[in-house]
Tab-separated table of C-alpha atoms in Angstrom:
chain	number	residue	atom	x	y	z
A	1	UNK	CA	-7.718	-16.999	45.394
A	2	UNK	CA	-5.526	-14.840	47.682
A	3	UNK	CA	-2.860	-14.539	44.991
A	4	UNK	CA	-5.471	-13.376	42.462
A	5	UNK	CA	-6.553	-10.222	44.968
A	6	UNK	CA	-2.973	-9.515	45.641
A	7	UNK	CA	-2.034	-9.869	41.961
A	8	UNK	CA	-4.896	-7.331	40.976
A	9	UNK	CA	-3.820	-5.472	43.813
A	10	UNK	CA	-0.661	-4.460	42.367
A	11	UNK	CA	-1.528	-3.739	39.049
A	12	UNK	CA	-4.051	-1.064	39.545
A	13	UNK	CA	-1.235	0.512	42.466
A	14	UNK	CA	0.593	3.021	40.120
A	15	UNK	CA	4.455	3.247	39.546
A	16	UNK	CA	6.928	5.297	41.543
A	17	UNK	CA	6.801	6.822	38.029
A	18	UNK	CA	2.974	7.301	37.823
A	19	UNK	CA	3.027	8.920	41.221
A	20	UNK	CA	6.362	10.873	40.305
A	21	UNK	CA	4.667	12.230	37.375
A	22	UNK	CA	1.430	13.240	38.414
A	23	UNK	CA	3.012	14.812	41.365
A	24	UNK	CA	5.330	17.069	38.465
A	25	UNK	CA	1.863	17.888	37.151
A	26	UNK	CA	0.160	19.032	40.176
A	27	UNK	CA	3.334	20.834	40.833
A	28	UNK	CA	3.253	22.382	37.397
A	29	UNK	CA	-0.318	23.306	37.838
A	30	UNK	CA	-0.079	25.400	41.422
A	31	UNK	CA	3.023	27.389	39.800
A	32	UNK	CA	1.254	28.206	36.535
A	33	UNK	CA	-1.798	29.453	38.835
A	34	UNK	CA	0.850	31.576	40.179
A	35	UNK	CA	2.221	32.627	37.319
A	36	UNK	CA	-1.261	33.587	35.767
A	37	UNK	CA	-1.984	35.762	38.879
A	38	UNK	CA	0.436	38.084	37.550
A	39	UNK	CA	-0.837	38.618	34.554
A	40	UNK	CA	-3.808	40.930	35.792
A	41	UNK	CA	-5.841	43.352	34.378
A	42	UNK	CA	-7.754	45.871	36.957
A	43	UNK	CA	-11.534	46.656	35.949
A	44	UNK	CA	-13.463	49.805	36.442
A	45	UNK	CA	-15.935	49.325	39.371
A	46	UNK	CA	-14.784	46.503	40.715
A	47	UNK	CA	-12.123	45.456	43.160
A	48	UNK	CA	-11.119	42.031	41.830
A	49	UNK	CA	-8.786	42.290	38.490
A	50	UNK	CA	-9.032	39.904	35.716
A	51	UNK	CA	-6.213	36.929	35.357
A	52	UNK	CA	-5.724	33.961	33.668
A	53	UNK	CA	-6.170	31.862	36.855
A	54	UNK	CA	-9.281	31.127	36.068
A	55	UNK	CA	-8.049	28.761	32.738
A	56	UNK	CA	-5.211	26.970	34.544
A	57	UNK	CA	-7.882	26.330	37.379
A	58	UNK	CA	-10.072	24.457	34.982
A	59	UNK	CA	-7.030	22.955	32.950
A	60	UNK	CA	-6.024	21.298	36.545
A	61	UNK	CA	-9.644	20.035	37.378
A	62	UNK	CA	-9.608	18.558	33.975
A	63	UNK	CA	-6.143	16.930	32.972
A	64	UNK	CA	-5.402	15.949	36.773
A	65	UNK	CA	-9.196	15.017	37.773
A	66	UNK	CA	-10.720	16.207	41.185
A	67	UNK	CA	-8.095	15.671	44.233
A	68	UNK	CA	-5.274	16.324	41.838
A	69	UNK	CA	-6.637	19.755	40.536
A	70	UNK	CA	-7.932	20.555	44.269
A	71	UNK	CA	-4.394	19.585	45.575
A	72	UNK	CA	-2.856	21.862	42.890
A	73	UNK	CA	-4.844	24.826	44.090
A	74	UNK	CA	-4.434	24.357	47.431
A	75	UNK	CA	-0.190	24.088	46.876
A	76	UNK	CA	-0.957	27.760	45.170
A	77	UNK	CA	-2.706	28.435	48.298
A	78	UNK	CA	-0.118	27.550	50.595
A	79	UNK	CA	2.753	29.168	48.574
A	80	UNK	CA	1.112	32.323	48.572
A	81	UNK	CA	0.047	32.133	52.276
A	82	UNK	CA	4.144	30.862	53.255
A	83	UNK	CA	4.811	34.745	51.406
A	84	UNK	CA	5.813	33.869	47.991
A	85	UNK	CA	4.826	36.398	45.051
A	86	UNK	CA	1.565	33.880	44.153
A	87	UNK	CA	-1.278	36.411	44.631
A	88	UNK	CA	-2.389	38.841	42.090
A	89	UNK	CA	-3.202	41.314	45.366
A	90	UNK	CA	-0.285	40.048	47.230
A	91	UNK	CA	-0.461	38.061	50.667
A	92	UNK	CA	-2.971	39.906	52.116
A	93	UNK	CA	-5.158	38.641	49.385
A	94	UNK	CA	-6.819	35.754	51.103
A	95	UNK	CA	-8.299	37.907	53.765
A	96	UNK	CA	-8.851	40.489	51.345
A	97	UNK	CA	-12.307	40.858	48.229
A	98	UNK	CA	-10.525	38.787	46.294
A	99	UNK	CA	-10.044	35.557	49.071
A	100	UNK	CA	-13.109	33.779	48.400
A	101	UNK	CA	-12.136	33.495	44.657
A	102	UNK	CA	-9.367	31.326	46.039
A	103	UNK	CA	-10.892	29.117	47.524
A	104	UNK	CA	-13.169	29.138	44.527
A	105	UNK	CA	-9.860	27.549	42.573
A	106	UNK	CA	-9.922	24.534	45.078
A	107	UNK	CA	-13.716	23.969	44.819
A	108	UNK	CA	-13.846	24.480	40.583
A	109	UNK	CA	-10.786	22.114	40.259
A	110	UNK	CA	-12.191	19.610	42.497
A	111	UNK	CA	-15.713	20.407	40.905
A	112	UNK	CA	-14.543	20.130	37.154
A	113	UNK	CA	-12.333	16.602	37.453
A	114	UNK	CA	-15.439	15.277	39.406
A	115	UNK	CA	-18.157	16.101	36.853
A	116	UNK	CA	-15.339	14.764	33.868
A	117	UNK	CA	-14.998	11.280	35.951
A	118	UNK	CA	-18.800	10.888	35.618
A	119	UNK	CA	-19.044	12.632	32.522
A	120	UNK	CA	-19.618	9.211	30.402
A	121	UNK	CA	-22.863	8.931	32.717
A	122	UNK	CA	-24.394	12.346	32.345
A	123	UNK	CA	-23.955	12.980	28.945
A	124	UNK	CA	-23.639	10.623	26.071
A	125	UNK	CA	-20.943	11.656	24.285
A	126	UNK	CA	-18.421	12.860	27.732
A	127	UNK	CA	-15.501	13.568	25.921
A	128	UNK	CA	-17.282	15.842	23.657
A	129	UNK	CA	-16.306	19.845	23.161
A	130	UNK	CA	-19.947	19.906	24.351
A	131	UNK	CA	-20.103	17.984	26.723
A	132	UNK	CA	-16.773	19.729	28.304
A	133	UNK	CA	-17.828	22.737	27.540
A	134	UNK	CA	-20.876	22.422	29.725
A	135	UNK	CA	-18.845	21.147	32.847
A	136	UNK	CA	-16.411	23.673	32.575
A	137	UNK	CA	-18.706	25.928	32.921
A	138	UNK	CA	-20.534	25.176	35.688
A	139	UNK	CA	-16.859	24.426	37.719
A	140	UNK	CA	-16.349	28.010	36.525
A	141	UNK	CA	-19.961	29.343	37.909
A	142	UNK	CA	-18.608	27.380	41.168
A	143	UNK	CA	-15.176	29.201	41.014
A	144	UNK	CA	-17.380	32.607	41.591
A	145	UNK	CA	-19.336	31.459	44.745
A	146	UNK	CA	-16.805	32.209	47.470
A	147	UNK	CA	-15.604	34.848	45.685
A	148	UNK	CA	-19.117	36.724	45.549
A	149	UNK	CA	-20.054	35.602	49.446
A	150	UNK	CA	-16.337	37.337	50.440
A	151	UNK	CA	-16.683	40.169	48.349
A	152	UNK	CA	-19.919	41.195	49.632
A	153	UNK	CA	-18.498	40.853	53.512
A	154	UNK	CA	-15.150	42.424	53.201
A	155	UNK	CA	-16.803	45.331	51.277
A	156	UNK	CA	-19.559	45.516	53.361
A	157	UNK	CA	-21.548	46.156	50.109
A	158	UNK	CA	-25.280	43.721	49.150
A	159	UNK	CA	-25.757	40.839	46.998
A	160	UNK	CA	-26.380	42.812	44.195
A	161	UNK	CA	-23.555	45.172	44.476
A	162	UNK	CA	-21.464	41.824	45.064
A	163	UNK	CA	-22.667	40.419	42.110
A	164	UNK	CA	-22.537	43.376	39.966
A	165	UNK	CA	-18.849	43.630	41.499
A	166	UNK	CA	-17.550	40.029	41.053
A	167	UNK	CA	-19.660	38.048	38.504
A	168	UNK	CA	-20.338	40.539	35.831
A	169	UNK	CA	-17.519	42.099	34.795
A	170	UNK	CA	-15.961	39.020	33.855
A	171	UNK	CA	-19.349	36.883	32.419
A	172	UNK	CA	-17.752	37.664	28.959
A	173	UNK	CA	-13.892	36.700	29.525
A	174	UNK	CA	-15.016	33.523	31.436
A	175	UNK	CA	-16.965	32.137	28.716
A	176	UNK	CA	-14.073	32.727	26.319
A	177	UNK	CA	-11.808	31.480	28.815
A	178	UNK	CA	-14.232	27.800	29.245
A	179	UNK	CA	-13.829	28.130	25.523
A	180	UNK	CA	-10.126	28.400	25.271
A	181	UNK	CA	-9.276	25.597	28.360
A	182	UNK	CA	-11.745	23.021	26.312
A	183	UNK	CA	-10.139	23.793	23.201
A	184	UNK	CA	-6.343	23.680	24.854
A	185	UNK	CA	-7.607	20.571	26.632
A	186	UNK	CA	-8.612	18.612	23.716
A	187	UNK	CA	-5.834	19.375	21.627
A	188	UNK	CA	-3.293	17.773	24.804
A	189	UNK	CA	-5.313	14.874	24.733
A	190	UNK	CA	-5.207	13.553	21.452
């Protein structure tokens, strides 16, 4: 009976390739976050510019699954804390209105792979463009959070203003961009 637990032990463990691999991916994932930060677009009455973050954020949450995309965003994190060119408002950013939207990358990834994991229990079809559409989404409505709650401190502005500031402006290229990651996302997997 021992031999039997140990046996099934060791093949659910993953490879020194498995591991290898999906540590390339996580990798890949906190320098493409970088890389989308510099692609930014400043908005008319609002402080935080529009980037393609928000995309590779819910590409990691769903190809790498919840402590793989949060791990990814919090290597972005840390490389852009350490002083390298990560941040779309350099590395004053995380204390800055745009911060909270930061740590809104950690909590959507980790929000997104966790609703896809259970996704064949809340909706029938889980692998659907429906279905993924729908939990992208809402890991996207949890990306703005901390970015709304920081903006409205460091600006010293209300929750309106806040909102009016950080959610609205981008309501339109956000649900293109849940579009466009459940489209790419599909199209990897098959």
């Amino acid at each position: 009976m021992r031999a039997t637990a140990t046996k099934r032990l060791f093949e659910v463990s993953p490879t020194a390739s498995q591991v290898l691999s999906r540590s390339a991916w996580i990798v890949f994932y906190a320098l493409a976050t970088a890389l989308a930060a510099q692609v930014k677009i400043p908005l008319p009455g609002t402080l935080v510019p529009m980037t393609l973050q928000t995309a590779i954020v819910l590409l990691a949450g769903l190809h790498l699954g919840a402590g793989g995309g949060a791990i990814s965003q919090l290597l972005y994190i840390s490389g852009g804390v350490l002083g390298l060119p990560f941040f779309a408002g350099g590395t004053a950013a995380l204390l800055g209105p745009t911060g909270g939207y930061l740590i809104g990358f950690v909590l959507a990834a980790w929000t997104l792979g966790f609703f896809k994991r259970w996704s064949g229990k809340i909706f029938i079809h889980g692998e659907s463009f429906i279905a993924l559409w729908l939990m992208t989404f809402a890991a996207s409505i949890v990306l703005f959070v901390p970015g709304v709650i920081q903006l409205k401190y460091v600006t010293v502005s209300t929750w309106e203003t806040a909102f009016a500031m950080g959610v609205v402006p981008f309501i339109i290229g956000d649900l293109l961009k849940v579009s466009l990651t459940v489209s790419i996302y599909r199209l990897t997997r098959r």
